[in-house]
Coordinates of C-alpha atoms and ligand atoms in Angstrom, one line a residue:
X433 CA 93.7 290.8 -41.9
X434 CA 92.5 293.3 -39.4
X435 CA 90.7 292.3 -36.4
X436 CA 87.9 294.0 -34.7
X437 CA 85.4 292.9 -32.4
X438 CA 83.2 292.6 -35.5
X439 CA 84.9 291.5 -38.2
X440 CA 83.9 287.6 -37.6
X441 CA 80.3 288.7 -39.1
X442 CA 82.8 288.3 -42.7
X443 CA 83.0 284.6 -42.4
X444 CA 81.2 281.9 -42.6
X445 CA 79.4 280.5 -39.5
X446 CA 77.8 276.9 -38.1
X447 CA 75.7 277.1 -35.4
X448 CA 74.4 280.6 -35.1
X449 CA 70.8 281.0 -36.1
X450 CA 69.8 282.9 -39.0
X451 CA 66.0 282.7 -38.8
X452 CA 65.5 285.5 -35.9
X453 CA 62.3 286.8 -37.4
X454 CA 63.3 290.6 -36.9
X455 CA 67.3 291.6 -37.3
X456 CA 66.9 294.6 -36.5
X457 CA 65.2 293.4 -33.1
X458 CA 68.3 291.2 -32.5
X459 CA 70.7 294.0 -33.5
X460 CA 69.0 296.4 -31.3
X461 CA 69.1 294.1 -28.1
X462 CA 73.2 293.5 -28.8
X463 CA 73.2 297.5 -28.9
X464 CA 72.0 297.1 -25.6
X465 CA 73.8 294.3 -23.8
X466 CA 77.0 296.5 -25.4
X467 CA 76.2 299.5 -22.9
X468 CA 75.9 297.0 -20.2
X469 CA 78.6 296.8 -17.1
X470 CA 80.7 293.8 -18.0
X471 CA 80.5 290.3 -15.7
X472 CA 84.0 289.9 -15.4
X473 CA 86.8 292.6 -15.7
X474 CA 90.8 292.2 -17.5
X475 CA 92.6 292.0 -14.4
X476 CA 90.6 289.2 -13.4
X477 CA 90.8 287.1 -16.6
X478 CA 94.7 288.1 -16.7
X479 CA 94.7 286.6 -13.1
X480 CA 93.1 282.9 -14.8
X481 CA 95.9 283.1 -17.7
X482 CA 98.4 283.5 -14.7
X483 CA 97.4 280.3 -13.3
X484 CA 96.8 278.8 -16.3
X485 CA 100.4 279.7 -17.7
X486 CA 101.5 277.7 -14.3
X487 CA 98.7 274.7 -14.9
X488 CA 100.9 274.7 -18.7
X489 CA 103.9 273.5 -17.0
X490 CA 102.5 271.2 -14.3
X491 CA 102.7 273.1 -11.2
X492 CA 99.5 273.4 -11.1
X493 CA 95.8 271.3 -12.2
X494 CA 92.4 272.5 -13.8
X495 CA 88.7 272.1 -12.5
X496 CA 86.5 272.6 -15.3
X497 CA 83.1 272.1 -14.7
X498 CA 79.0 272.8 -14.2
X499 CA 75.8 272.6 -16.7
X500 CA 75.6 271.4 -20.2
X501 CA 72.7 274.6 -20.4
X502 CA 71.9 276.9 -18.2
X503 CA 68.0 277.2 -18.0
X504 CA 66.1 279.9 -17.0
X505 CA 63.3 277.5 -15.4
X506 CA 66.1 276.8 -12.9
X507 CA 67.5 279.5 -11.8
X508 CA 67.9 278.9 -8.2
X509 CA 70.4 280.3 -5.4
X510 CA 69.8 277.0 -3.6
X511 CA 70.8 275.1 -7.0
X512 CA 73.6 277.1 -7.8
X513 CA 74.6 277.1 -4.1
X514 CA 74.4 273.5 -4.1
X515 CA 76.8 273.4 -7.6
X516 CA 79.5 275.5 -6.4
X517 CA 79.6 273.3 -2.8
X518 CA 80.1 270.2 -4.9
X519 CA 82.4 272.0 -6.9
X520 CA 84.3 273.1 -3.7
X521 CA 84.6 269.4 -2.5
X522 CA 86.2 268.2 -5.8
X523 CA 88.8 271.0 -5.2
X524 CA 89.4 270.5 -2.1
X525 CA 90.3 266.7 -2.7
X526 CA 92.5 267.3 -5.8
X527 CA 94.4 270.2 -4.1
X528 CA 95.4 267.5 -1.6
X529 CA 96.1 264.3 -3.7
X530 CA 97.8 266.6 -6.5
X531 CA 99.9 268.8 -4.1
X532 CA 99.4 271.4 -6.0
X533 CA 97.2 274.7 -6.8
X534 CA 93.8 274.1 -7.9
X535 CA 92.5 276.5 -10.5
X536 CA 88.8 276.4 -10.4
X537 CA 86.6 277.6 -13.8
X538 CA 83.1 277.0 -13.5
X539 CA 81.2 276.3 -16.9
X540 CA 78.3 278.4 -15.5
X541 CA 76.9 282.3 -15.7
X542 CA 76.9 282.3 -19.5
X543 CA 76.5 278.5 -20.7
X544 CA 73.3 278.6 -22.2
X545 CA 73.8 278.9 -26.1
X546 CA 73.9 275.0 -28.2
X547 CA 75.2 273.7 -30.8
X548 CA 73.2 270.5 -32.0
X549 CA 73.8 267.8 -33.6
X550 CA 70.3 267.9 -35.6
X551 CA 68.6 271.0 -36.9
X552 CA 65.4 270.1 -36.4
X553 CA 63.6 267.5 -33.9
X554 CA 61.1 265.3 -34.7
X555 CA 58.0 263.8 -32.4
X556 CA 55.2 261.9 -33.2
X557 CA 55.6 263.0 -37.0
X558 CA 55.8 266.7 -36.6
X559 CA 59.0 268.3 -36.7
X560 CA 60.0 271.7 -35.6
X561 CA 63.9 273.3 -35.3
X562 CA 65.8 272.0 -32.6
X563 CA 65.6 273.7 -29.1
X564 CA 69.2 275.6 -29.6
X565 CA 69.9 277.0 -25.7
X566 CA 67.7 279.1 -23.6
X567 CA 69.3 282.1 -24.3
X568 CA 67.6 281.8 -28.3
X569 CA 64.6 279.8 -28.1
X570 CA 62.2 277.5 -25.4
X571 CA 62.8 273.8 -25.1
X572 CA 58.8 273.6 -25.3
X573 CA 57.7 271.3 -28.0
X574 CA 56.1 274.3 -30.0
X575 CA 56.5 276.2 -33.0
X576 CA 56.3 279.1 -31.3
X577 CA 58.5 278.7 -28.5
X578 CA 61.5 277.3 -30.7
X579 CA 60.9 281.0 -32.9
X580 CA 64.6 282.4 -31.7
X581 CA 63.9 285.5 -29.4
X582 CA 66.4 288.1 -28.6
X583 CA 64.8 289.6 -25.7
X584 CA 66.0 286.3 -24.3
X585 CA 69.4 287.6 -24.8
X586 CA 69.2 290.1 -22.3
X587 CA 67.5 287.7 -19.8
X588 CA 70.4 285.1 -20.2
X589 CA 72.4 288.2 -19.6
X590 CA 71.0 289.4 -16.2
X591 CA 70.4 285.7 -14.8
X592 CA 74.8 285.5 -15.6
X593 CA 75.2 288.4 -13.7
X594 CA 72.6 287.4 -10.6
X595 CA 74.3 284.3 -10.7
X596 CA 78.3 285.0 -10.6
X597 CA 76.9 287.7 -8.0
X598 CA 76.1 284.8 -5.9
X599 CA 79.1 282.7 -6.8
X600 CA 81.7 285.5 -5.8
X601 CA 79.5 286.3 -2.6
X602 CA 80.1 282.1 -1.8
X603 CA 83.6 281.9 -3.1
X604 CA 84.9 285.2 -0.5
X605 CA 82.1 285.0 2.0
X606 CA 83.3 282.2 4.5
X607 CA 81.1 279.4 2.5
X608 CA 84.8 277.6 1.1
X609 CA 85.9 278.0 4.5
X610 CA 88.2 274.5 4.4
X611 CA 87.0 272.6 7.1
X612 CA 83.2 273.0 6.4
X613 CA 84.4 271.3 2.8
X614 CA 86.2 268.3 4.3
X615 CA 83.4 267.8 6.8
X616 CA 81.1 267.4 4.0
X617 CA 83.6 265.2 2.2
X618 CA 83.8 263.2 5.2
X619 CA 79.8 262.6 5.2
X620 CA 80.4 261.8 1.2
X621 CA 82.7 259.3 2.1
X622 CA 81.1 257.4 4.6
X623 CA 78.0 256.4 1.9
X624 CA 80.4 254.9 -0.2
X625 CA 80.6 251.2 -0.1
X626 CA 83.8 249.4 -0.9
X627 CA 85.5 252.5 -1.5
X628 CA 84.4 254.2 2.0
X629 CA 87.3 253.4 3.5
X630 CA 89.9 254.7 0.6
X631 CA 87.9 257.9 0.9
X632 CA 87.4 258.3 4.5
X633 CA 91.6 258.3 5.1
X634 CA 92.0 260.7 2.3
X635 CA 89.5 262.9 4.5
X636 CA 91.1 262.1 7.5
X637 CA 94.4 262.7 5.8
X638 CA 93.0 266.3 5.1
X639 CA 91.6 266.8 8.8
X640 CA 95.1 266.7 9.8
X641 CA 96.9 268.9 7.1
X642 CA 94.3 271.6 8.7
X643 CA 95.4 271.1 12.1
X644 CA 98.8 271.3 11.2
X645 CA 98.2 274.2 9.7
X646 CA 96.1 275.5 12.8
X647 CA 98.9 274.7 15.0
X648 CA 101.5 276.3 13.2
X649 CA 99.0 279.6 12.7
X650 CA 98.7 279.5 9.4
X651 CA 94.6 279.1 9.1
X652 CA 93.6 282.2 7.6
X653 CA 96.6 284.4 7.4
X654 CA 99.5 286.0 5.7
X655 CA 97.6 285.0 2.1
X656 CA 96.8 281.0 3.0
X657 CA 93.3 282.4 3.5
X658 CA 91.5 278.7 4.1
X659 CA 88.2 280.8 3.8
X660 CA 88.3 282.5 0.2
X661 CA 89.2 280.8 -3.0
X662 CA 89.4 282.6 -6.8
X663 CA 86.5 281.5 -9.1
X664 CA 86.4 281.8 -12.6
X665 CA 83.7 281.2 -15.1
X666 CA 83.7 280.2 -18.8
X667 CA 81.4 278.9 -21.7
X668 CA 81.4 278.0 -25.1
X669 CA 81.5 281.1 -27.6
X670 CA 78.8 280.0 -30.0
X671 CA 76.6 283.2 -30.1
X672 CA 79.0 285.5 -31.3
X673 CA 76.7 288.3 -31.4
X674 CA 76.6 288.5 -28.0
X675 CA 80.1 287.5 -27.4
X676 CA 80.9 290.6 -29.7
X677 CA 78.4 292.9 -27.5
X678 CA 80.2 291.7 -24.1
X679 CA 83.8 292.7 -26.2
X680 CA 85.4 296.0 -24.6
X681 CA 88.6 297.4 -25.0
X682 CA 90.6 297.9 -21.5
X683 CA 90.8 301.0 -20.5
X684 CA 92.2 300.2 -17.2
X685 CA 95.5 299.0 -18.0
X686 CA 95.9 300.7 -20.9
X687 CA 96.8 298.0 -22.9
X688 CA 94.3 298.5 -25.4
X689 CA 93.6 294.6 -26.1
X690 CA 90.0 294.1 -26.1
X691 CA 88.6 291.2 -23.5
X692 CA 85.8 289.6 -23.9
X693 CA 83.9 290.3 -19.9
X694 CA 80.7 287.4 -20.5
X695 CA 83.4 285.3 -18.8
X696 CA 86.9 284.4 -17.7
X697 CA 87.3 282.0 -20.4
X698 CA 85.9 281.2 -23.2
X699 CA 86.1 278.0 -25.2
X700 CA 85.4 277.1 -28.9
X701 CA 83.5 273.6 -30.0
X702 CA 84.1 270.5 -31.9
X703 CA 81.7 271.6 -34.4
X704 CA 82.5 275.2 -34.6
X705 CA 86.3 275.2 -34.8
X706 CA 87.0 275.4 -38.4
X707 CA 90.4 277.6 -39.8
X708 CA 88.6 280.1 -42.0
X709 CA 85.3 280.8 -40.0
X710 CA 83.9 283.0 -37.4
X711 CA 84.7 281.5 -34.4
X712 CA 88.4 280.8 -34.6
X713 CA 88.2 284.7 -36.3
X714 CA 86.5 286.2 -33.3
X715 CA 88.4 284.5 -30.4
X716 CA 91.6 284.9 -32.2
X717 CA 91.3 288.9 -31.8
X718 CA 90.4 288.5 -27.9
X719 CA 93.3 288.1 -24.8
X720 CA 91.2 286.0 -22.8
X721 CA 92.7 282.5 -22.3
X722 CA 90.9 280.2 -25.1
X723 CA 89.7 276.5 -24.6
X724 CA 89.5 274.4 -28.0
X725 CA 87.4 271.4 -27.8
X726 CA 89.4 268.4 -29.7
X727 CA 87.5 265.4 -31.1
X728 CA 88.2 262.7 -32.9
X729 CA 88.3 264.9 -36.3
X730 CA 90.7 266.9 -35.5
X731 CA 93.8 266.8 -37.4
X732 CA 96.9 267.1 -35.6
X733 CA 98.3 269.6 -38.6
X734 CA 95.1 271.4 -38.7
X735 CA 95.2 272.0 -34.5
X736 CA 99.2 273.5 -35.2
X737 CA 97.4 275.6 -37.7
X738 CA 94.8 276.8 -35.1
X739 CA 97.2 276.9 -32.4
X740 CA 99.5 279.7 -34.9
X741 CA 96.1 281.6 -35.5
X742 CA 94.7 281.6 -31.8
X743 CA 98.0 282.0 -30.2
X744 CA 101.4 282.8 -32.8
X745 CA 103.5 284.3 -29.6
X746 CA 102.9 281.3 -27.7
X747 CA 101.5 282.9 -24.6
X748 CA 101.2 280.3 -21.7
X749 CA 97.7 280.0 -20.6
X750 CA 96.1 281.0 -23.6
X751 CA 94.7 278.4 -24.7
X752 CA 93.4 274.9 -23.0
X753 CA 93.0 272.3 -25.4
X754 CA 89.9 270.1 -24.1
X755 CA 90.1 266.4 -25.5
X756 CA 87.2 265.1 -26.1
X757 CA 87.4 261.9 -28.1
X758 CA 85.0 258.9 -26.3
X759 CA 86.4 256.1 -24.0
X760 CA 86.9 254.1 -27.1
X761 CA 88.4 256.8 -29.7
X762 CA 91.0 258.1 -27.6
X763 CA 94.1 255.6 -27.7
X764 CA 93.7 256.1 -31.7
X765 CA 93.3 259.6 -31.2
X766 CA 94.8 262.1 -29.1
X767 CA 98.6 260.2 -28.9
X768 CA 99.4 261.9 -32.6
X769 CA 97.9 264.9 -31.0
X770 CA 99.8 265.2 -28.3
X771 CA 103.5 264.3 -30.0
X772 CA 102.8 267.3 -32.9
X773 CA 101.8 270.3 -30.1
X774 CA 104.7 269.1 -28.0
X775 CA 107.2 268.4 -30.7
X776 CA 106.2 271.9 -32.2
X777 CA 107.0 273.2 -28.3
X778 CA 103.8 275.5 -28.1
X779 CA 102.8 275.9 -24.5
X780 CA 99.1 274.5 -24.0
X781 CA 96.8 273.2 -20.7
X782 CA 95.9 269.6 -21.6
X783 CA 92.4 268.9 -20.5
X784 CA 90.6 266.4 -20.9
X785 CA 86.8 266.2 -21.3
X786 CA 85.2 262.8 -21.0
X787 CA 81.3 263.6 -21.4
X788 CA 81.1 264.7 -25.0
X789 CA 82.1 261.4 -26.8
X790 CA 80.5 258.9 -24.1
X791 CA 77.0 259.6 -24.8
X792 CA 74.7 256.8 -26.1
X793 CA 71.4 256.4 -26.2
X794 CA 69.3 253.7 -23.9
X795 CA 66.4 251.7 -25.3
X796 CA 63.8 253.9 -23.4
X797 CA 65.4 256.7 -25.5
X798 CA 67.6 258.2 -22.5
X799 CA 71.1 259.9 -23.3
X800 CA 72.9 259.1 -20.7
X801 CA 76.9 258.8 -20.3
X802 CA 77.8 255.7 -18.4
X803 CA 80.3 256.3 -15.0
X804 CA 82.8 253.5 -15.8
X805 CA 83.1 255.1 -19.7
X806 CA 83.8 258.8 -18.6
X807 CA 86.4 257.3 -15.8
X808 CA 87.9 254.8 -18.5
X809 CA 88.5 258.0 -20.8
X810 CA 90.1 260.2 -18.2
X811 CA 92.4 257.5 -16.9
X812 CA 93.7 256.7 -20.4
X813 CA 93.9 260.4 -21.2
X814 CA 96.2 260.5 -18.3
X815 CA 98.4 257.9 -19.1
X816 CA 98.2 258.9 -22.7
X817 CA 99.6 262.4 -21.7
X818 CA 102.3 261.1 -19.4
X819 CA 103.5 258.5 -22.2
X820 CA 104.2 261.1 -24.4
X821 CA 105.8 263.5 -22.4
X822 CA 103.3 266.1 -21.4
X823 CA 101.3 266.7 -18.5
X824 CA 97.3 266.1 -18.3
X825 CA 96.6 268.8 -16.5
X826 CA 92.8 269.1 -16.2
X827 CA 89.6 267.8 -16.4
X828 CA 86.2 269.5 -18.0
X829 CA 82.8 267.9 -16.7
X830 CA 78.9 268.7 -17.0
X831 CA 77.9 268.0 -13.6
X832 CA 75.0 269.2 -11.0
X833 CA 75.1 269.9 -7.6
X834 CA 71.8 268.3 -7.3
X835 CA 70.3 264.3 -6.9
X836 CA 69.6 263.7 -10.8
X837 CA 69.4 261.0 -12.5
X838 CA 70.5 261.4 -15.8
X839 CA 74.7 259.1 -16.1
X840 CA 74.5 256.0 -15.6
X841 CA 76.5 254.2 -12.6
X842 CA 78.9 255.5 -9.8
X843 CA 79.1 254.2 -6.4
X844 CA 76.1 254.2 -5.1
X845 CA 74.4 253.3 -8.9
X846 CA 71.9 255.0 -11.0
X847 CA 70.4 252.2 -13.1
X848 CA 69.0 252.3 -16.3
X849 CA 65.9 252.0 -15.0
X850 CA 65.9 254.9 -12.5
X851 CA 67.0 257.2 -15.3
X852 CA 63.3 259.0 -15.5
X853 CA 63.0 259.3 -11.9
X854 CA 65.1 262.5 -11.4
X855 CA 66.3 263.2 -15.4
X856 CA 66.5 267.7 -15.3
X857 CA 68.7 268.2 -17.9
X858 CA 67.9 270.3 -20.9
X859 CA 70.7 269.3 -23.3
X860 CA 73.6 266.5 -22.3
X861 CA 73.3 264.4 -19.2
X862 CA 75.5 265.3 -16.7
X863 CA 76.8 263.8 -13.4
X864 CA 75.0 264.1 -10.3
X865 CA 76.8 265.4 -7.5
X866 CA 77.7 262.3 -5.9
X867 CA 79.1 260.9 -8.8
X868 CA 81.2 264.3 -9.6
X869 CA 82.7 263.9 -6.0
X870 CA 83.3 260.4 -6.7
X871 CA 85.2 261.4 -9.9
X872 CA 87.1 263.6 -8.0
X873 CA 88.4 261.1 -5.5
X874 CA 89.1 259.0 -8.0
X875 CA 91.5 261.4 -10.4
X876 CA 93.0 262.2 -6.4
X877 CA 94.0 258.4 -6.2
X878 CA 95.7 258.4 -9.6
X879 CA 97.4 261.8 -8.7
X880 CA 98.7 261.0 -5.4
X881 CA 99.9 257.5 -6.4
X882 CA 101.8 259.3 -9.6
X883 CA 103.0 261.4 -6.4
X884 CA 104.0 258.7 -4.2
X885 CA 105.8 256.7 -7.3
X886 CA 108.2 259.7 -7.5
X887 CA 108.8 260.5 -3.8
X888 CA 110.1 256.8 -3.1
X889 CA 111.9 257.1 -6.6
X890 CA 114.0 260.1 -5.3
X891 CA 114.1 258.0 -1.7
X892 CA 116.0 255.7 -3.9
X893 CA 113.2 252.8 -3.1
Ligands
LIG1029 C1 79.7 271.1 -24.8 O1 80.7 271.3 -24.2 O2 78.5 271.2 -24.3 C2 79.8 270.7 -26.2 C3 78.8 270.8 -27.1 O3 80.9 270.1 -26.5 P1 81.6 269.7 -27.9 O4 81.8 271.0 -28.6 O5 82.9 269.1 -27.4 O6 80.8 268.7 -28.5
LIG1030 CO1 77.1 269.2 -23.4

């Protein structure tokens, strides 16, 4: 069947709204956003599918991360300032446990669009649709706000563009200068309790990598640029409407594949990743590198099917298969998983995304995602992985830069009870940005142990 930039509107679809009051409102407004200048450009998303294609076979590891949903309510260059810092600290602290190249994807300047769980919401006896994403209708407990408005569309549009605007001024403009980011790893460290002193080497550890480097000359020059770093974005193609409107054909290369510039990456969801509908149709036809969320339904036959459809010449870094399963569903599930994709040799990132299955529900009526579950699920993901041959080679999270209080635990606790002091989010709860660091230093222990078990192995020790 032919693909076109379009020809997903001939299939079946979950989780796009139908009830716009006015099509031809929301067809106009995609007219629009299609004349637009594009967010990101081919070379640059060829560029993340390069270092993908190396994360594929281990050399290097992916940071996946930011919002559940974007809001327009806060929209703030000290917010997003304060994301991408956090961000930069993770990084900075896998680079060094790993040894290797960290490729950094935020989940930010385009995630606003949800898929929920429930159509509609009910309070106090009324019930209205669900809020579905800022970019198609107001969290506000009205019927009038939760109407789906395209206009909000183009708004979702221009705060992606102000905000990667900000994000590549931060990522080239001296802000990821290296030893600003271990300095503030180092303050990080020091509030940590029993694990302080774990953490504070590691920084120290770092400290003197960068002298070394100093010493030698290196700080800064022929392309070890300590100062810059390449950052990608990436969301989940749900609103394929505006996906489609963000679709161009390159004319630069001349290659005539179409890319689809809302972002770097795009990724599809557990719930919208079905053979014969217009997701998988629609990110099939475009040469961006494709994540594919994997939950506890997937079959493993089903994902070889989807695999043959989203990527039949086997392209390394195309595709990023996100694991998603719950600290409890993931020894049943992803082994099987695993075994087929490797047996069948396709070439695939491994990810691993331990938010989306650890979310429960406290008695006050808080989701929340307790610490210990979303470390328990990316340790055993890791091991799981390793045992059967591949390599885990990333991690996805919804994480702030800011104080919130919306996971449980993490070093310095957030307790059930302090959930409503500081609880922003407008969808999933999402760590805070101590407890993202603090994630970070923890995958860094497991990676530079891994690292240390095979050094003394080849020592002969
Ligand atoms: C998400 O990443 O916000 C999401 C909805 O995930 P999943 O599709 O894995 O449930
Ligand atoms: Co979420």
């Amino acid at each position: 069947m032919t693909w076109t930039p379009s020809s997903w509107r001939g299939f079946p679809a979950c989780h796009i709204p139908d009830d716009y009051p006015d099509s031809a409102a929301l067809g106009a407004v995609e007219s629009r956003l299609a004349k637009k200048p594009p967010l990101v450009v081919a070379s640059e998303i060829e560029k993340l599918k390069t270092e993908l294609a190396r994360v594929c076979v281990g050399e290097a590891f992916l940071l996946q991360g930011g919002d559940c949903a974007e809001s327009f309510a806060e929209f703030e260059a000290d917010r997003i300032t304060r994301y991408f810092r956090a961000f930069l600290q993770m990084a900075v602290v896998l680079t060094f446990a790993g040894g290797k190249h960290v490729v950094k994807l935020g989940r930010v300047a385009g995630q606003f669009a949800k898929p929920r769980s429930e159509p509609t919401e009910v309070k106090d006896g009324i019930s209205l649709p669900s809020y579905r994403g800022d970019n198609i209708n107001g969290a506000a407990f009205t019927p009038q706000s939760r109407i789906p408005d395209p206009e909000r569309l183009i708004e979702a549009y221009h705060q992606s563009t102000a905000s990667l605007n900000l994000l590549r001024a931060l990522a080239t403009g001296g802000y990821a200068n290296l030893e600003n980011v271990n300095r503030w790893n180092l303050a990080f460290a020091r509030k940590q309790g029993k694990a302080s002193v774990e953490y504070v080497k590691l920084c120290h550890r770092i400290e003197e990598s960068l002298e070394f480097m100093n010493g030698l000359g290196l700080n800064g020059s022929v392309g070890i640029g300590t100062d810059a770093v390449d950052f990608f974005t990436s969301h989940e193609a749900l609103l394929l409407g505006y996906e489609e409107a963000m679709t161009r054909q390159d004319q630069l290369f001349g290659s005539g594949a179409y890319y689809d510039t809302s972002a770097h990456m795009v990724w599809i969801g557990d719930r919208t990743r079905q053979l014969d509908h217009a997701h998988v149709e629609f990110c099939r036809g475009i040469a961006n590198p494709i994540g594919v969320k994997c939950g506890p339904s997937l079959d493993p036959e089903e994902l070889l099917a989807l695999l043959e459809l989203l990527n039949p010449k086997n392209e390394a870094g195309r595709i990023v298969l996100i694991a998603r399963y719950g600290a409890d569903k993931i020894a049943a599930g992803l082994p099987k998983l695993v075994r087929k994709v490797i047996e069948a040799g396709r070439s695939v990132v491994w990810s691993s995304d331990p938010m989306h299955g650890n979310t429960l529900k406290t008695a006050s009526g808080y989701k929340t995602r307790p610490f210990e579950r979303v470390v328990s699920e990316v340790s055993d993901f890791m091991d799981i992985v390793r045992a059967e041959g591949g390599y885990p080679g990333g991690v996805h999270l919804e994480m702030t830069g800011d104080d919130v209080t919306e996971c449980t635990g993490g070093a310095t606790p957030v307790t059930e009870e302090a959930l409503a002091s500081r609880y922003r989010t407008h969808c999933d709860p999402r760590l805070n940005a101590d407890q993202a660091i603090e994630m970070a230093f923890i995958i860094a222990h497991s990676l530079r142990v891994g690292r240390q078990q095979r050094r003394m192995a080849a020592a002969g020790l």
